[in-house]
PDB file of C-alpha atoms in Angstrom:
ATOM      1  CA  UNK A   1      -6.319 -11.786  23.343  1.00 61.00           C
ATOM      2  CA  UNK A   2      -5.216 -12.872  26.574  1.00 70.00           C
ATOM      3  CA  UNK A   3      -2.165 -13.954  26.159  1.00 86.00           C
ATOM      4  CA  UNK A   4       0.702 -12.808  28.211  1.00 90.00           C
ATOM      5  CA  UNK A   5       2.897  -9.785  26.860  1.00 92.00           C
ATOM      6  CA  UNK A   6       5.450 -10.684  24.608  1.00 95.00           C
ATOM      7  CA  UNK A   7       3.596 -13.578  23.451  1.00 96.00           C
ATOM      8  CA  UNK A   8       4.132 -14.430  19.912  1.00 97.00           C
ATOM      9  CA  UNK A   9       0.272 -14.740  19.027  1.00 96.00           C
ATOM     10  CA  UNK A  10       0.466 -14.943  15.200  1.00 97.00           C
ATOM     11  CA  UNK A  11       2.541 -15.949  12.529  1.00 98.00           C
ATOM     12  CA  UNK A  12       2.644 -14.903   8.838  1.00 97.00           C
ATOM     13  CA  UNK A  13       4.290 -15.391   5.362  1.00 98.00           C
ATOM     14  CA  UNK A  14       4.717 -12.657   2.710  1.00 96.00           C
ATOM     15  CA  UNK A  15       5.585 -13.886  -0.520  1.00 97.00           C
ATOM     16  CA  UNK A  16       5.586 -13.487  -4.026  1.00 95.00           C
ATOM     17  CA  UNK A  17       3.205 -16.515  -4.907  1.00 95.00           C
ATOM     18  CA  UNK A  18       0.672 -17.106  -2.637  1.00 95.00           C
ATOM     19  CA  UNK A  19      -0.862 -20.173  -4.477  1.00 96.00           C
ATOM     20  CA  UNK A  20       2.741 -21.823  -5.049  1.00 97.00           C
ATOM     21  CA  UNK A  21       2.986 -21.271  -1.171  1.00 97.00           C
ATOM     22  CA  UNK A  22      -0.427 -22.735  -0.275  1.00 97.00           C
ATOM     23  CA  UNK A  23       0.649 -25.747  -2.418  1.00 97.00           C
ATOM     24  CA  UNK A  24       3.571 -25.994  -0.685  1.00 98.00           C
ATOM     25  CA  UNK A  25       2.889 -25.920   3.121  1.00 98.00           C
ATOM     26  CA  UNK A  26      -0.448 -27.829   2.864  1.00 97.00           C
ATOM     27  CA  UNK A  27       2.007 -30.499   1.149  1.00 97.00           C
ATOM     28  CA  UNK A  28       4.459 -30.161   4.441  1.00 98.00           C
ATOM     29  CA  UNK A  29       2.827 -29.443   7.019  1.00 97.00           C
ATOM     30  CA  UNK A  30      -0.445 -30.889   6.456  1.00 96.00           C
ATOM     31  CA  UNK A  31      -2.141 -27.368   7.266  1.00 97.00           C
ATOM     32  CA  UNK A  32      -5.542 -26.266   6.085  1.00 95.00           C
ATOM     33  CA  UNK A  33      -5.469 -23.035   4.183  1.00 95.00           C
ATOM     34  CA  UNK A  34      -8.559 -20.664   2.944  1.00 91.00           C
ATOM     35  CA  UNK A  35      -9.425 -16.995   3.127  1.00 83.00           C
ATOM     36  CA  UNK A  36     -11.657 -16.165   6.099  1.00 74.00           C
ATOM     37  CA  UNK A  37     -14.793 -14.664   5.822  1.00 61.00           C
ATOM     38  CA  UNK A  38     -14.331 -12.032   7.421  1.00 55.00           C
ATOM     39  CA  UNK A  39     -10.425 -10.749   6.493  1.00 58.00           C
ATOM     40  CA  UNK A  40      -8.848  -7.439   5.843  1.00 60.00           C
ATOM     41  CA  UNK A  41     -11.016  -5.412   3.311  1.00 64.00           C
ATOM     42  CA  UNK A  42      -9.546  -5.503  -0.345  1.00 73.00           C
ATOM     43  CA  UNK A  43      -6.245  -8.412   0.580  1.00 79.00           C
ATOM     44  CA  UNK A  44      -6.587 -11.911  -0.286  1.00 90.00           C
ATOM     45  CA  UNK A  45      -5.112 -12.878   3.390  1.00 92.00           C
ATOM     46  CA  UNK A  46      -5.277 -16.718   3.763  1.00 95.00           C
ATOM     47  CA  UNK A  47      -5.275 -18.471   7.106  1.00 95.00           C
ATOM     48  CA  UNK A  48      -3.704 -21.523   7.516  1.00 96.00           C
ATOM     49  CA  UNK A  49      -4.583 -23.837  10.453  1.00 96.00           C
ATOM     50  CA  UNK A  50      -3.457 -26.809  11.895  1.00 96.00           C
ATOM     51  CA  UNK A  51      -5.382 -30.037  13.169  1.00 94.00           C
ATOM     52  CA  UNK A  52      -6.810 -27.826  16.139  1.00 92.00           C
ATOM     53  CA  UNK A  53      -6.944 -24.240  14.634  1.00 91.00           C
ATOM     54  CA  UNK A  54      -5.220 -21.349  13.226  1.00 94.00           C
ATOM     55  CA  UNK A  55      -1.429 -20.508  13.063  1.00 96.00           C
ATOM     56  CA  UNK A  56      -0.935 -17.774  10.833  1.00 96.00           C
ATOM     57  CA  UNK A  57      -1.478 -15.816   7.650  1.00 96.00           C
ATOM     58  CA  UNK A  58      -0.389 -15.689   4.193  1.00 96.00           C
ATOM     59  CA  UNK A  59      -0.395 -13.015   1.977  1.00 94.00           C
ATOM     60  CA  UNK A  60       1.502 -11.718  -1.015  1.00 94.00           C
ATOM     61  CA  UNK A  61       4.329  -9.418  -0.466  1.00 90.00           C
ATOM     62  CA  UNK A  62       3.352  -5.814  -2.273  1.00 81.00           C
ATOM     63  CA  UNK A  63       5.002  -4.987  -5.301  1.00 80.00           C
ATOM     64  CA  UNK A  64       8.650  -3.277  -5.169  1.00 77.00           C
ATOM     65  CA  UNK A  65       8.836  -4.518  -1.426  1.00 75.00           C
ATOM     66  CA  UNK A  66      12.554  -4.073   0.145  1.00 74.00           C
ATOM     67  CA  UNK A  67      12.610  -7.135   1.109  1.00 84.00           C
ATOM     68  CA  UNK A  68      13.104 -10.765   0.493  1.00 91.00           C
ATOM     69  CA  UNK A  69      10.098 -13.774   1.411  1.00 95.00           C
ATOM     70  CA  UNK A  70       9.730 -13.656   4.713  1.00 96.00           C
ATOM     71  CA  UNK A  71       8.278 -15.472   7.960  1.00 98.00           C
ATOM     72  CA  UNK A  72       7.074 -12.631  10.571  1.00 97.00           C
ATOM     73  CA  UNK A  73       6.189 -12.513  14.232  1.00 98.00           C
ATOM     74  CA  UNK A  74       3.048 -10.909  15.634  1.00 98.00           C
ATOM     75  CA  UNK A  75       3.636 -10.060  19.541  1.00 98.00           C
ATOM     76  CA  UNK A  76       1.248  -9.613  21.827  1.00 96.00           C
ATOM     77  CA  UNK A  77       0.691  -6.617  23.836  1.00 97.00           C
ATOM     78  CA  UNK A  78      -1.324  -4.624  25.804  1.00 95.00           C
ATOM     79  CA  UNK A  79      -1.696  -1.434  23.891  1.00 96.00           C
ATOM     80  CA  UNK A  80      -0.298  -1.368  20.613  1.00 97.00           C
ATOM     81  CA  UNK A  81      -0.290   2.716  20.753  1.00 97.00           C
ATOM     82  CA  UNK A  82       1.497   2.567  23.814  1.00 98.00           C
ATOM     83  CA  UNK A  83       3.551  -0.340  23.021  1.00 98.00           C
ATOM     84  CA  UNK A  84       4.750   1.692  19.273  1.00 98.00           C
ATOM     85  CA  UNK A  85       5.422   4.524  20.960  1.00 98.00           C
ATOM     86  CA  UNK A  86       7.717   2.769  23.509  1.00 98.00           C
ATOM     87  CA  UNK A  87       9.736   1.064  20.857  1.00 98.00           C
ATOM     88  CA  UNK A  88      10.126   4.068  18.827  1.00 98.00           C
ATOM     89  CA  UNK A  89      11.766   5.656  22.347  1.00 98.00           C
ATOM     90  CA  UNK A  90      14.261   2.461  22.406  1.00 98.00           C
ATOM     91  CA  UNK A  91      15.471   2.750  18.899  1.00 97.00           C
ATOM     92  CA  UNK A  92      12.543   1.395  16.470  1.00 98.00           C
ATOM     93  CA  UNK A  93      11.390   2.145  13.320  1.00 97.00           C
ATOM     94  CA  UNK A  94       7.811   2.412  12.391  1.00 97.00           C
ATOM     95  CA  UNK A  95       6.971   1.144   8.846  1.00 94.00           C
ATOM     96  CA  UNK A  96       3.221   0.783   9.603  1.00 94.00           C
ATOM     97  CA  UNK A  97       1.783   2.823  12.462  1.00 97.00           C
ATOM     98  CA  UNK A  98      -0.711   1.616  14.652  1.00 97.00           C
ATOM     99  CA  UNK A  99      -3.984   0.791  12.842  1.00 94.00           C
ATOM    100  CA  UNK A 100      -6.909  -1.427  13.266  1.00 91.00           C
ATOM    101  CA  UNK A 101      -8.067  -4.496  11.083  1.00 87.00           C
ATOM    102  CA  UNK A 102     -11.986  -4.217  11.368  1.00 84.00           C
ATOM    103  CA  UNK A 103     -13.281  -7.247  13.789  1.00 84.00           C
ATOM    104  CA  UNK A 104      -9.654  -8.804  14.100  1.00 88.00           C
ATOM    105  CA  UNK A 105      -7.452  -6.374  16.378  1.00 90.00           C
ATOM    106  CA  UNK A 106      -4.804  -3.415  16.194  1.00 95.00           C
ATOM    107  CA  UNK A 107      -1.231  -3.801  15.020  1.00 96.00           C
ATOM    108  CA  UNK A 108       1.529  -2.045  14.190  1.00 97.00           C
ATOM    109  CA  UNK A 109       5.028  -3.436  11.660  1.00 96.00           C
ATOM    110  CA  UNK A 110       8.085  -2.243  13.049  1.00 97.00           C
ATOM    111  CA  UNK A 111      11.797  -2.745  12.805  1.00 97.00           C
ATOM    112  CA  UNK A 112      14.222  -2.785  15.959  1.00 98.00           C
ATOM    113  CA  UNK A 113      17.257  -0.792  16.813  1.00 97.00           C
ATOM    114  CA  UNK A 114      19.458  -3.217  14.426  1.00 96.00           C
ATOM    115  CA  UNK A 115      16.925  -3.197  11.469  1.00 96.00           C
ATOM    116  CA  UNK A 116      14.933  -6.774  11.991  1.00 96.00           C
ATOM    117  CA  UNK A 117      11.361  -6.770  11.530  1.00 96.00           C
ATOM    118  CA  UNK A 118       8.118  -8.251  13.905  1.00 97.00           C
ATOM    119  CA  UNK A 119       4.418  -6.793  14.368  1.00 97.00           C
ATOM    120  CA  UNK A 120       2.943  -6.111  17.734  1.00 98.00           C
ATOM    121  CA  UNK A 121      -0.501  -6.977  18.144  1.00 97.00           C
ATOM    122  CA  UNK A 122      -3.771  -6.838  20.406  1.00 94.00           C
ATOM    123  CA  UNK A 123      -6.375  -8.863  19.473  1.00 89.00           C
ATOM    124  CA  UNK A 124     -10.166  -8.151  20.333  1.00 87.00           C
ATOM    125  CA  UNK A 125     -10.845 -12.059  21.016  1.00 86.00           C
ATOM    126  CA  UNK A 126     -11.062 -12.860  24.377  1.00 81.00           C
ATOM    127  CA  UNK A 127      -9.408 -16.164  23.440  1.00 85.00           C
ATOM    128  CA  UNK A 128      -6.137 -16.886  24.296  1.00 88.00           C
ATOM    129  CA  UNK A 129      -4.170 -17.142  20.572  1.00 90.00           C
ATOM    130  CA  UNK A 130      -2.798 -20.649  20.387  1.00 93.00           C
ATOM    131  CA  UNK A 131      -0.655 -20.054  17.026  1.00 94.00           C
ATOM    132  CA  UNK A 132       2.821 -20.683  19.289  1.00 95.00           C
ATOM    133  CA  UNK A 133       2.873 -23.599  21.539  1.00 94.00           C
ATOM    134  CA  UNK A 134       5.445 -25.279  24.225  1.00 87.00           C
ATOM    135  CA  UNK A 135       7.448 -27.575  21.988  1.00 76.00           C
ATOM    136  CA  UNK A 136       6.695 -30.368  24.438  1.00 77.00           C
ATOM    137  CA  UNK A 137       3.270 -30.469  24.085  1.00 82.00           C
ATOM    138  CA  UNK A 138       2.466 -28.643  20.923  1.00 87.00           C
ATOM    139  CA  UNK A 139       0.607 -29.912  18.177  1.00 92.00           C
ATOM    140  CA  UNK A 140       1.854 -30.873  14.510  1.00 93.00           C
ATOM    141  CA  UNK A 141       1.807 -27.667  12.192  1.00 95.00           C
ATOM    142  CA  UNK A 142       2.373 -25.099  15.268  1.00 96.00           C
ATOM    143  CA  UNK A 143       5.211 -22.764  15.745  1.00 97.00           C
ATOM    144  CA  UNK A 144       7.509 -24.059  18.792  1.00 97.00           C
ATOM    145  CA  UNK A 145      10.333 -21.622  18.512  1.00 97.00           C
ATOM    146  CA  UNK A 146      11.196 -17.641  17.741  1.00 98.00           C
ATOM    147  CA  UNK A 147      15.053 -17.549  16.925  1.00 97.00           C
ATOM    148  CA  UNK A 148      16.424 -14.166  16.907  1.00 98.00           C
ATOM    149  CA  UNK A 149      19.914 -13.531  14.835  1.00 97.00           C
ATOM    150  CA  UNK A 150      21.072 -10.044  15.430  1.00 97.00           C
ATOM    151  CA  UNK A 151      24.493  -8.212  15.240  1.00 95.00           C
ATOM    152  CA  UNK A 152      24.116  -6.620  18.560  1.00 96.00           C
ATOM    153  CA  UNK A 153      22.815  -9.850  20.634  1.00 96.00           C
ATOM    154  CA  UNK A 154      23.566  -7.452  24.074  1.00 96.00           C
ATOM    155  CA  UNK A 155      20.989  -4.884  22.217  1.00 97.00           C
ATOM    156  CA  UNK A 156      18.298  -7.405  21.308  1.00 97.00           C
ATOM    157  CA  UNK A 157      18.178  -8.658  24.929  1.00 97.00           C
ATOM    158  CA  UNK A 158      17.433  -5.191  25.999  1.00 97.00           C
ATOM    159  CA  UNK A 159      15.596  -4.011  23.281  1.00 98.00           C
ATOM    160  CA  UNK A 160      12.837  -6.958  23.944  1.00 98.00           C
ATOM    161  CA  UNK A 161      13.148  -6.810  27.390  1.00 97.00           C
ATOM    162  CA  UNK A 162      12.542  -3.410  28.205  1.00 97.00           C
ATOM    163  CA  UNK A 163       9.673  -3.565  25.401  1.00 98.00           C
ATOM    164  CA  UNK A 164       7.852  -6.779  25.892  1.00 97.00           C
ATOM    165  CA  UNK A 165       9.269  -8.290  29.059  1.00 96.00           C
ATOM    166  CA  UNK A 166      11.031 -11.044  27.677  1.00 97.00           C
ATOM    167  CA  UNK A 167      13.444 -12.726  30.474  1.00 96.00           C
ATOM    168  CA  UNK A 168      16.491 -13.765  29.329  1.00 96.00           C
ATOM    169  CA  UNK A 169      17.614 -17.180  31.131  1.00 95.00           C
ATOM    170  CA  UNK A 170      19.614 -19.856  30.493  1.00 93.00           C
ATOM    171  CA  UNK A 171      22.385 -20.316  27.536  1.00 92.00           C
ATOM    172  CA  UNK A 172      23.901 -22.528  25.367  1.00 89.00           C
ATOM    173  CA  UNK A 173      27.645 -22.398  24.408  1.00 89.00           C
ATOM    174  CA  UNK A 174      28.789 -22.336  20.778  1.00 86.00           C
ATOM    175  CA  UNK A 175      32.413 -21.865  21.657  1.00 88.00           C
ATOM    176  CA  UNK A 176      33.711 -18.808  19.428  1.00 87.00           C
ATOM    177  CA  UNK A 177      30.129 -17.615  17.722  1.00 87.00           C
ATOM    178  CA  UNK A 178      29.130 -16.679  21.377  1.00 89.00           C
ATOM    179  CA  UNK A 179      26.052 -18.099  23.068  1.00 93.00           C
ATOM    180  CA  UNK A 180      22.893 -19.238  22.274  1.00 94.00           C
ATOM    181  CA  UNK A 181      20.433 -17.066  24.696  1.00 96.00           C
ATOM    182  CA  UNK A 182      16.804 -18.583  25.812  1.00 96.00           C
ATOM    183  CA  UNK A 183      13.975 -16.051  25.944  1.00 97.00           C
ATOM    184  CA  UNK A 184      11.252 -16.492  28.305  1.00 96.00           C
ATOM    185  CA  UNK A 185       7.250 -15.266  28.735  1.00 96.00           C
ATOM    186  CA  UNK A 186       7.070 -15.869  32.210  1.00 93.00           C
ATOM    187  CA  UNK A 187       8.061 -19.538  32.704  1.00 94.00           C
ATOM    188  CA  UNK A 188       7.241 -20.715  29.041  1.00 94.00           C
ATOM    189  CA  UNK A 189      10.273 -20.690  27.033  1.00 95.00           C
ATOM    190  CA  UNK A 190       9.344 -18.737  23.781  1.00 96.00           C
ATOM    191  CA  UNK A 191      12.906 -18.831  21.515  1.00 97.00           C
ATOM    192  CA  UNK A 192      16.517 -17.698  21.852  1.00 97.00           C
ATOM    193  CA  UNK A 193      18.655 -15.061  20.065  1.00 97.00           C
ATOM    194  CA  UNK A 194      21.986 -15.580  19.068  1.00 95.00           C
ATOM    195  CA  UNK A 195      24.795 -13.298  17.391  1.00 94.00           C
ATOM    196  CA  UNK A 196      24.606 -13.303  13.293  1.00 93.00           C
ATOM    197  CA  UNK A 197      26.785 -15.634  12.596  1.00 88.00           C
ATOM    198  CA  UNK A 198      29.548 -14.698   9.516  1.00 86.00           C
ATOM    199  CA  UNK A 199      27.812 -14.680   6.250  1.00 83.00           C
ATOM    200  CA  UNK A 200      24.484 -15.070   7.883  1.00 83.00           C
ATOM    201  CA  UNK A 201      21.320 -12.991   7.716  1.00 89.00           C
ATOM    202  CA  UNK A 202      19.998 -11.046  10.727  1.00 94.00           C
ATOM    203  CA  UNK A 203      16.105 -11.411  11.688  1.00 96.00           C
ATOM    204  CA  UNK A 204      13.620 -13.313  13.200  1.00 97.00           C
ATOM    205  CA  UNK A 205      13.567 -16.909  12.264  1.00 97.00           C
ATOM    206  CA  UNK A 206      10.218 -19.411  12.853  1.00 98.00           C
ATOM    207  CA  UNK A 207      10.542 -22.981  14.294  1.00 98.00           C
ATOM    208  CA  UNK A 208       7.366 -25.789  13.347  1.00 98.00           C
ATOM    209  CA  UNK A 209       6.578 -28.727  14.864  1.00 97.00           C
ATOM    210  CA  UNK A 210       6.655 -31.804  12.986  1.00 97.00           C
ATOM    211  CA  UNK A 211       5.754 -35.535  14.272  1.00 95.00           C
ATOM    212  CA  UNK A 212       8.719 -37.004  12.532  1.00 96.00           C
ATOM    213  CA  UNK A 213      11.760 -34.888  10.871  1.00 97.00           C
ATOM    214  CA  UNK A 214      12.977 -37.513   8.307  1.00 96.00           C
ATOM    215  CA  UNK A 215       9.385 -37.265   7.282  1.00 97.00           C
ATOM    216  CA  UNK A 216       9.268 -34.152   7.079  1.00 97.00           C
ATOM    217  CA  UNK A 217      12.941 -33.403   5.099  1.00 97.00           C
ATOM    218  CA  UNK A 218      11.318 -36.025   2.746  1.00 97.00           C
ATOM    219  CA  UNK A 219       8.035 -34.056   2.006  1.00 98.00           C
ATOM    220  CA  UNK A 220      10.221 -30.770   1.956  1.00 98.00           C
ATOM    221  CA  UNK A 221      12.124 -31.830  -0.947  1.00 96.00           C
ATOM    222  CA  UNK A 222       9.212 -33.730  -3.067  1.00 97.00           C
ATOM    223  CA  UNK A 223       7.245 -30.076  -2.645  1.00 97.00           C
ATOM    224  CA  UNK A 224      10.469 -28.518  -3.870  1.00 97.00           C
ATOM    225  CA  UNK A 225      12.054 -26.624  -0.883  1.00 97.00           C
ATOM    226  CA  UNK A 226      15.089 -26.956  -0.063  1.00 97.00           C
ATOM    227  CA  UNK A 227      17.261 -27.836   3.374  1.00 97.00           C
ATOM    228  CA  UNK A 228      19.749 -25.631   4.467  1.00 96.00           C
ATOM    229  CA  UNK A 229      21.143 -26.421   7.555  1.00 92.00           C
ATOM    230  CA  UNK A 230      20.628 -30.303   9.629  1.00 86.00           C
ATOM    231  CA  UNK A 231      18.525 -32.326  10.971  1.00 94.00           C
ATOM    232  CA  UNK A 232      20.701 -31.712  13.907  1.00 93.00           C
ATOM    233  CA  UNK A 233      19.883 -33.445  17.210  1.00 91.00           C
ATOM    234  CA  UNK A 234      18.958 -30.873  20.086  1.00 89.00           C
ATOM    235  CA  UNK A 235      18.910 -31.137  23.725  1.00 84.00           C
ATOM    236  CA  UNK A 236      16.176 -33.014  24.767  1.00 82.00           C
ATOM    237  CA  UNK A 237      16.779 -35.270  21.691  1.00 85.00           C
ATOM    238  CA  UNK A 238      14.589 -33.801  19.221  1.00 93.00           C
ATOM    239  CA  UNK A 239      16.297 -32.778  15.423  1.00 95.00           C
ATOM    240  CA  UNK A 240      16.038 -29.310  13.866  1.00 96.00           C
ATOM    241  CA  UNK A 241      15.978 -28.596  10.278  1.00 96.00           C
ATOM    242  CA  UNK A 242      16.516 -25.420   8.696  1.00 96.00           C
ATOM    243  CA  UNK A 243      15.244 -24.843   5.394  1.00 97.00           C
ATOM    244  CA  UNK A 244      14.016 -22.085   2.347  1.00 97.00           C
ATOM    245  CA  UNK A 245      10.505 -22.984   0.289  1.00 98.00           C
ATOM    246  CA  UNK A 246      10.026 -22.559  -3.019  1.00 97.00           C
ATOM    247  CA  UNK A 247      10.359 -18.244  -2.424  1.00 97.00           C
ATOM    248  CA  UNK A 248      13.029 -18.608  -0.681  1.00 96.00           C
ATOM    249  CA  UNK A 249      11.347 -17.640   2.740  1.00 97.00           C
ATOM    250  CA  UNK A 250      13.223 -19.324   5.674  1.00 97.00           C
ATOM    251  CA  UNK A 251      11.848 -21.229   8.216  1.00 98.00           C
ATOM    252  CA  UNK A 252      13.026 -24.414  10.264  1.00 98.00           C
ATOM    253  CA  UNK A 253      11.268 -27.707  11.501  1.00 98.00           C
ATOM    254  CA  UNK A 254      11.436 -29.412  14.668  1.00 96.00           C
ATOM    255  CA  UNK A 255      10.614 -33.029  15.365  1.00 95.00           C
ATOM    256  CA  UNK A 256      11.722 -36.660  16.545  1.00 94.00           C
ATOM    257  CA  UNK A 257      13.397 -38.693  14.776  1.00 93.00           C
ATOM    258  CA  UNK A 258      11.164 -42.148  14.633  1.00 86.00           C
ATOM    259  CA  UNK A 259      13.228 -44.167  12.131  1.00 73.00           C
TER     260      UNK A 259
END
């Protein structure tokens, strides 16, 4: 793909009930979901796309996994050999080396210096992956935002910098919790990473676009997830909505409010 580095090009959900999750998203996001024709040999992997084309991937988490339901972030890079090895220099761990899925790309699954877990990724289409999009112009169904909650937010900003090139720029204040961080692929605004706030859970956290959040909170609950956190207004006068599915995979929403 040619994406920029540090791009998130793919998203994807491992759970423990891939139909109940199917059910579920195609209910709130309005996504299309099947298994591709040509996927990785022996998984049921099932793509799900919005109006204009593909997001990410679901597939079920394997058994005696240590580790909840769980969005995760495919990066974009270069040379995922190259890329692994760096990472491992900075403080990574490797849980899946660098291998290749046949006609799709190479990827690796690794966890960073303070334990949270993303994929990097090169994929052999000479496409540019549209899966994340600028939250201004982006599409209903797409991620519009990587949030990053970490217990060493100084870390994380050099960790991902020194990997993938992300540019830190810009912050917003959240008085004693610290500040909120913006994190930049050249001048496209990818996400943010903040400190783990008390209580909280540390990782990578994925933001979707949605035409209309009180909508949206409404189809959340009728397809039985559940809303943790909001709507709360943004900057720029959009609401965000922070929420669990059925699993218990968390994920947030982004959207006006039309009402």
């Amino acid at each position: 793909m040619a994406n920029p580095q540090g791009t998130p090009i793919w998203y994807e959900l491992l759970t423990s009930d891939q139909n109940a999750a199917q059910g579920f998203y195609e209910k709130l996001l309005g996504w299309t979901i099947a298994r591709p024709e040509m996927g990785p040999p022996g998984v049921d992997y099932r793509v799900a796309a919005a109006e204009d084309g593909p997001v990410g991937g679901i597939m079920k988490m394997p058994e005696g996994a240590p580790m909840p339901p769980s969005w995760l972030i495919y990066f974009g890079v270069d040379d995922v050999d190259r890329a692994t090895e760096k990472a491992t220099s900075l403080g990574a761990a490797v849980h899946m080396p660098p291998m290749d899925i046949p006609d799709v790309g190479r990827f690796s699954f690794l966890a960073d210096p303070q334990g949270c877990l993303f994929y990097l990724m090169r994929g052999l289409s000479s496409e540019d992956s549209r899966a994340f999009q600028d939250g201004e112009t982006a599409i209903a169904g797409h991620a519009v935002w990587n949030e990053l909650s970490t217990p060493d937010q100084a870390g994380a900003l050099a960790f991902y910098g020194d990997l993938l090139g992300l540019r830190q720029d810009g912050a917003f204040p959240m008085g004693d919790l610290g500040d909120y961080k913006f994190w930049y692929v050249g001048e496209t605004r990818i996400g943010a990473v903040m400190p783990q706030m008390p209580g909280g859970k540390s990782g990578w956290q994925v933001y979707f676009s949605v035409d209309d959040i009180d909508a949206a909170h409404g189809r959340l609950e009728l397809a039985g997830g559940m809303a943790l956190y909001g709507p709360s207004e943004i900057p720029g006068g959009s609401f965000t909505l922070v929420c669990a599915d059925p699993q218990g995979a968390r994920f947030g929403l982004v959207g006006p409010r039309k009402a």
